[in-house]
């Protein structure tokens, strides 16, 4: 039933607003244009905003800006927008698309209010969680009121929400009298002082509430009794600012005593239904007022009035709309503005390097273009600005413009409205170079000179004008070079000049005089000409193979830096000429100059080089290492700057003509190391799909991925709302990346990363060469498929080791068995040899006994005394044989004693036919030998050789190092009855098991020698 009057009201309001905008636009074309103080950045639906009607803002603990719109909640990081909308399928989605309030509370929790209550945002789950106590309560605005306290304006009055208990209470419910009546009024706005006192804007006036006393008071304001207070705030001086009235279109300042008032009538207008939507106090104490018809307005303390900033269709960096709904300042000082249908505007009130100047001409010129080309300053500080529509002069003292332009009804003021160059000389003249000729304007008399053929000047295009240190005027035109001398009041064309005559007809685009009074001329396709009048020389350079640093012959602008380097701008980049070394050096894309179509060179007090281009403004640092670029986002009125020279004012400001007016700035205000706020990991995808985490991604310190999740993407965000495109990122995944990677890209892709533990290090910087910044890192563990894991290979190695060990043990066992068998075989062989040797000894014993008894019989018959001795020796020999029968080895001493006795018996038997010699040193006596070895060898010699007195058998028993030697002369018998040929073989076999050295048998024609190893 009430919707139709409301609809009519809205239609009427919209019509009034449109009418006001039209009148304002028409008025601006006749008004004096001022430089834009603030550069406004714009965010619209084209940038991803869910709706153009933006009612509130907040900033969360990370730095994201949250904006509540009429159709959804938006989160902005400087690069992109994420939209949160209600979904019937998700009970944890945003409850209502029409957001009424936003707040990041003292606990850094994001809270959202709407007509049906309050929700808070849970970062890890990306869900909105309802506050049960607020269900069904229409909460419009929320403000922080101290630890765990949030004050809320509701249609039921003042609400107090306790974040620790989750309870919502209403002071009116426990109050009485006036306090109860006041606190249950309809509240429009609320602000809290540092002492905790609440100031409430209500439908009955201004209410002050003391929570500690639980007392509310209605402030009696003169002539405002019963008025609706729609907005309220308190500045740093304690002044209370309110907007009031039926439509909330009046602003008043009330002193801290609440007794003195100041009304600001500038917000009252008959053009529009101009309402106040927000009163805000920024971090510097400035008071800002948002309106529906005058844009945003700033209070000027000295003038005690407001200056408003609205939309100017001719300036891209002006505010996008007049209808401002809300104001919010973030922690970095940026002020964010919501509009009614035009999205978001934001700006920094203290960081506005660039300003725009738009010289708006007389309305009779049908002004349609703002292409500016040249600017100059006269002795009074007035600015003379040339454009495609003539000349505009801004009188700084009168704050007014005057115009020189060919208009309908006023022709012939200039050769042409297309002005390319302007010069204010020291004689009070303004020189104006146009597309059809050269003019000179007398500032004091207002007389205009038209120079032409009568003055030896062509009707040409005049590119550049310069007054040198000698006060001469240099003129560059399409038809050649000219100079005006005030001493002769004539022009010189250099056709017959001794130095410049070869170049006098060149199409010169620019002229420059350096600190040594040398003149530099830049031409079109003819390179550089340098005139040194003091030295009487001229030099000419052009692009060729001998000068690789000279990159192009179209020279547009010159500058000289503090090192004496002459810089020249071309349409292929910069060239720097070192006069001392006569060398050129180029600066183009490879050196970081992204736009090589450059012009407008200027050097500031810090020796930085400023460069205009067809795609923005650049500055080269003083060490000539890094270019930094500036674009529309930085406040440039146009990306395309004039293709010739820039201008420096007497105050040190640099001014660059552009396609949309003039760009003005003071280079000393530029700080090369602008701050970059904190950096976060803001996105994670695995195989290009969002990856759900148990914690909020901005707080992620450890990440564990499966072996099949080794294709992943990481997104970094550094909050730089001034111009995020200038932010550089550096990252390194150790040890996957060997070096740091530097880029402006925020999205980082990794593919086929092997399993293992990694450290992802990352940081952000405002410049490519400034990395003395805070660094962050995340530990990333990527699983490994089981057959690639360490434990798997350890297990495999263990199994292989066990298998090899089993094989090794098996082979050892087999070898031990074989060795055992061999040992047994050797033992058997040895035993066999011993048995055989023993058998041999047993065979020798009867033979020895028979021979001995035969000899004994003869001695008994012949010599009884020797027979007795013989018998004793015989018994001793047999006793030794019996004694050593159980011994494997005996001392050589014992064996020799036995052998001596045996030999003595044989000498008795054979007489002079047997000669035995024993020569063994005492040191050998304790070595070992097999028992009966010598006896067997002597016996063997007796057995096989002839023995008689005429041919005696000589046996030598001696030693060689480590050997026992038994040698006899060789006189063999023709037949040996008892020889079985096995004696020596058995002895050799036995010694094989006792010593590594074998028995040596040597036989010559004269001797037979056997060498026995001593053990």
CSV table of C-alpha atoms in Angstrom, one decimal, residues 221-446:
chain,number,residue,atom,x,y,z
A,221,UNK,CA,19.7,21.7,19.8
A,222,UNK,CA,18.3,25.2,18.9
A,223,UNK,CA,15.9,25.1,16.0
A,224,UNK,CA,16.4,21.3,15.6
A,225,UNK,CA,13.8,20.1,18.1
A,226,UNK,CA,12.2,16.9,16.7
A,227,UNK,CA,14.4,17.0,13.6
A,228,UNK,CA,15.7,13.7,12.2
A,229,UNK,CA,19.5,13.3,12.6
A,230,UNK,CA,20.6,11.0,9.8
A,231,UNK,CA,24.4,11.0,10.2
A,232,UNK,CA,26.8,11.7,13.0
A,233,UNK,CA,30.6,11.7,13.7
A,234,UNK,CA,33.1,13.3,16.1
A,235,UNK,CA,36.4,14.9,14.9
A,236,UNK,CA,39.7,14.9,16.8
A,237,UNK,CA,38.9,18.2,18.5
A,238,UNK,CA,35.7,16.8,20.0
A,239,UNK,CA,33.4,18.6,17.6
A,240,UNK,CA,30.2,16.7,16.8
A,241,UNK,CA,29.2,16.7,13.1
A,242,UNK,CA,25.7,15.9,12.1
A,243,UNK,CA,23.4,16.0,9.1
A,244,UNK,CA,19.7,16.7,9.7
A,245,UNK,CA,16.5,17.7,8.1
A,246,UNK,CA,13.7,15.8,6.4
A,247,UNK,CA,15.9,14.7,3.5
A,248,UNK,CA,19.1,14.9,5.6
A,249,UNK,CA,20.5,17.7,3.4
A,250,UNK,CA,21.9,20.1,6.1
A,251,UNK,CA,25.3,19.8,7.9
A,252,UNK,CA,26.1,21.3,11.3
A,253,UNK,CA,29.2,21.3,13.4
A,254,UNK,CA,28.6,21.4,17.2
A,255,UNK,CA,31.4,22.1,19.6
A,256,UNK,CA,32.5,19.7,22.3
A,257,UNK,CA,30.3,21.5,24.8
A,258,UNK,CA,27.3,20.9,22.6
A,259,UNK,CA,26.3,24.6,22.9
A,260,UNK,CA,27.8,26.3,19.8
A,261,UNK,CA,26.7,25.5,16.3
A,262,UNK,CA,27.9,26.2,12.8
A,263,UNK,CA,25.6,25.6,9.8
A,264,UNK,CA,27.0,25.0,6.3
A,265,UNK,CA,24.6,26.3,3.7
A,266,UNK,CA,26.7,25.1,0.8
A,267,UNK,CA,25.0,21.7,0.9
A,268,UNK,CA,21.6,23.4,0.3
A,269,UNK,CA,20.8,23.7,-3.4
A,270,UNK,CA,17.7,24.1,-5.5
A,271,UNK,CA,19.1,22.1,-8.3
A,272,UNK,CA,18.8,18.7,-6.6
A,273,UNK,CA,17.5,16.9,-3.7
A,274,UNK,CA,21.0,16.9,-2.2
A,275,UNK,CA,21.2,14.5,0.8
A,276,UNK,CA,24.0,13.7,3.1
A,277,UNK,CA,24.8,10.0,3.3
A,278,UNK,CA,27.9,9.8,5.4
A,279,UNK,CA,30.1,12.0,7.6
A,280,UNK,CA,33.6,10.6,8.1
A,281,UNK,CA,36.7,11.6,10.0
A,282,UNK,CA,40.0,10.3,8.5
A,283,UNK,CA,43.3,9.3,10.2
A,284,UNK,CA,44.5,12.9,9.9
A,285,UNK,CA,41.4,14.4,11.5
A,286,UNK,CA,39.9,15.7,8.2
A,287,UNK,CA,36.2,15.7,7.9
A,288,UNK,CA,34.6,14.3,4.8
A,289,UNK,CA,31.0,14.5,3.8
A,290,UNK,CA,29.4,12.2,1.2
A,291,UNK,CA,26.4,13.6,-0.7
A,292,UNK,CA,23.9,12.4,-3.3
A,293,UNK,CA,24.4,15.4,-5.5
A,294,UNK,CA,27.7,17.1,-4.9
A,295,UNK,CA,30.1,14.1,-4.7
A,296,UNK,CA,32.5,14.0,-1.8
A,297,UNK,CA,33.2,17.2,0.2
A,298,UNK,CA,36.2,18.0,2.3
A,299,UNK,CA,36.1,20.5,5.2
A,300,UNK,CA,38.6,23.3,4.9
A,301,UNK,CA,39.4,24.4,8.5
A,302,UNK,CA,41.0,27.7,7.5
A,303,UNK,CA,38.2,28.8,5.2
A,304,UNK,CA,35.5,27.1,7.4
A,305,UNK,CA,33.8,25.7,4.4
A,306,UNK,CA,33.6,22.6,2.2
A,307,UNK,CA,35.3,21.9,-1.1
A,308,UNK,CA,33.4,19.3,-3.2
A,309,UNK,CA,34.8,16.9,-5.7
A,310,UNK,CA,32.5,15.6,-8.4
A,311,UNK,CA,32.6,13.9,-11.7
A,312,UNK,CA,34.2,15.6,-14.7
A,313,UNK,CA,33.6,13.7,-18.0
A,314,UNK,CA,36.8,15.2,-19.4
A,315,UNK,CA,39.0,13.8,-16.7
A,316,UNK,CA,39.4,10.0,-16.4
A,317,UNK,CA,40.7,10.2,-12.9
A,318,UNK,CA,37.9,12.3,-11.4
A,319,UNK,CA,35.2,10.7,-9.2
A,320,UNK,CA,32.9,8.6,-11.3
A,321,UNK,CA,29.6,9.9,-9.8
A,322,UNK,CA,28.1,12.6,-7.7
A,323,UNK,CA,25.9,10.2,-5.7
A,324,UNK,CA,28.1,8.9,-2.9
A,325,UNK,CA,26.6,6.4,-0.4
A,326,UNK,CA,29.4,5.6,2.0
A,327,UNK,CA,33.0,6.5,3.1
A,328,UNK,CA,35.6,4.1,4.6
A,329,UNK,CA,39.3,4.6,5.3
A,330,UNK,CA,41.6,1.5,5.3
A,331,UNK,CA,44.7,1.0,7.4
A,332,UNK,CA,47.0,2.3,4.6
A,333,UNK,CA,45.0,5.6,4.4
A,334,UNK,CA,43.1,4.9,1.2
A,335,UNK,CA,39.5,6.3,1.3
A,336,UNK,CA,36.9,4.1,-0.3
A,337,UNK,CA,33.6,5.5,-1.6
A,338,UNK,CA,30.4,3.6,-2.4
A,339,UNK,CA,28.2,5.1,-5.1
A,340,UNK,CA,24.6,4.7,-6.1
A,341,UNK,CA,25.0,2.7,-9.3
A,342,UNK,CA,28.6,3.6,-10.3
A,343,UNK,CA,30.5,1.0,-8.2
A,344,UNK,CA,33.4,1.9,-6.0
A,345,UNK,CA,35.8,4.9,-6.1
A,346,UNK,CA,38.9,5.1,-3.9
A,347,UNK,CA,41.8,7.5,-3.5
A,348,UNK,CA,44.6,8.4,-1.2
A,349,UNK,CA,44.3,11.9,0.2
A,350,UNK,CA,48.0,12.1,1.1
A,351,UNK,CA,49.6,10.3,-1.8
A,352,UNK,CA,48.6,12.1,-5.0
A,353,UNK,CA,51.7,12.7,-7.1
A,354,UNK,CA,50.0,13.5,-10.3
A,355,UNK,CA,47.4,16.2,-11.1
A,356,UNK,CA,45.6,17.2,-14.2
A,357,UNK,CA,45.1,20.7,-15.7
A,358,UNK,CA,42.3,21.2,-18.2
A,359,UNK,CA,42.4,24.6,-19.9
A,360,UNK,CA,38.7,25.0,-20.9
A,361,UNK,CA,38.3,27.5,-23.7
A,362,UNK,CA,35.6,30.2,-24.4
A,363,UNK,CA,32.3,28.3,-24.9
A,364,UNK,CA,32.0,30.0,-28.4
A,365,UNK,CA,34.8,27.7,-29.6
A,366,UNK,CA,32.5,24.7,-29.3
A,367,UNK,CA,35.2,23.1,-27.1
A,368,UNK,CA,35.3,19.3,-27.9
A,369,UNK,CA,38.9,18.4,-27.6
A,370,UNK,CA,41.5,18.6,-24.8
A,371,UNK,CA,44.6,17.5,-26.8
A,372,UNK,CA,47.3,19.6,-25.2
A,373,UNK,CA,50.7,20.2,-26.9
A,374,UNK,CA,52.8,22.9,-25.2
A,375,UNK,CA,53.0,25.0,-22.1
A,376,UNK,CA,55.1,27.9,-20.8
A,377,UNK,CA,55.3,30.2,-17.8
A,378,UNK,CA,55.7,33.9,-17.8
A,379,UNK,CA,57.5,36.1,-15.3
A,380,UNK,CA,54.3,36.4,-13.2
A,381,UNK,CA,53.9,32.7,-12.9
A,382,UNK,CA,50.9,32.6,-15.2
A,383,UNK,CA,50.6,29.4,-17.4
A,384,UNK,CA,50.2,29.7,-21.1
A,385,UNK,CA,48.8,26.5,-22.5
A,386,UNK,CA,48.6,25.5,-26.2
A,387,UNK,CA,46.3,22.8,-27.6
A,388,UNK,CA,44.5,21.9,-30.8
A,389,UNK,CA,42.1,24.7,-30.0
A,390,UNK,CA,44.4,27.6,-29.4
A,391,UNK,CA,46.0,29.2,-26.3
A,392,UNK,CA,44.6,29.4,-22.8
A,393,UNK,CA,46.3,31.6,-20.2
A,394,UNK,CA,45.7,30.8,-16.5
A,395,UNK,CA,46.1,33.9,-14.4
A,396,UNK,CA,47.4,32.6,-11.1
A,397,UNK,CA,46.6,35.7,-9.1
A,398,UNK,CA,43.1,36.2,-10.4
A,399,UNK,CA,42.4,32.5,-10.7
A,400,UNK,CA,40.9,33.0,-14.1
A,401,UNK,CA,41.5,32.1,-17.7
A,402,UNK,CA,41.8,34.1,-20.9
A,403,UNK,CA,41.9,32.7,-24.4
A,404,UNK,CA,43.6,33.3,-27.7
A,405,UNK,CA,41.7,31.3,-30.4
A,406,UNK,CA,40.2,31.7,-33.8
A,407,UNK,CA,36.5,31.5,-33.1
A,408,UNK,CA,33.4,32.3,-35.0
A,409,UNK,CA,33.1,36.1,-35.0
A,410,UNK,CA,36.7,36.4,-33.8
A,411,UNK,CA,38.9,35.1,-36.6
A,412,UNK,CA,42.6,36.0,-37.1
A,413,UNK,CA,43.8,35.8,-33.6
A,414,UNK,CA,46.4,33.2,-34.5
A,415,UNK,CA,47.8,31.7,-37.6
A,416,UNK,CA,46.1,28.4,-36.6
A,417,UNK,CA,44.4,27.1,-33.5
A,418,UNK,CA,46.7,24.0,-33.8
A,419,UNK,CA,49.4,25.2,-31.4
A,420,UNK,CA,52.6,23.1,-31.2
A,421,UNK,CA,55.0,25.2,-29.3
A,422,UNK,CA,55.0,28.1,-26.8
A,423,UNK,CA,57.7,30.2,-25.3
A,424,UNK,CA,57.5,33.0,-22.7
A,425,UNK,CA,60.7,35.1,-23.2
A,426,UNK,CA,62.4,37.6,-20.9
A,427,UNK,CA,61.1,40.6,-22.9
A,428,UNK,CA,57.5,40.0,-22.0
A,429,UNK,CA,56.5,38.2,-25.2
A,430,UNK,CA,54.7,34.9,-25.7
A,431,UNK,CA,55.9,33.1,-28.8
A,432,UNK,CA,53.3,30.8,-30.3
A,433,UNK,CA,54.3,28.2,-32.9
A,434,UNK,CA,51.3,26.9,-34.9
A,435,UNK,CA,50.7,24.5,-37.7
A,436,UNK,CA,50.7,27.4,-40.2
A,437,UNK,CA,53.1,30.0,-38.9
A,438,UNK,CA,54.7,31.8,-36.0
A,439,UNK,CA,53.0,34.3,-33.8
A,440,UNK,CA,54.3,36.5,-31.0
A,441,UNK,CA,52.0,38.0,-28.3
A,442,UNK,CA,52.8,41.1,-26.3
A,443,UNK,CA,51.5,40.4,-22.8
A,444,UNK,CA,51.3,44.0,-21.7
A,445,UNK,CA,49.8,45.5,-24.8
A,446,UNK,CA,47.8,42.6,-26.1
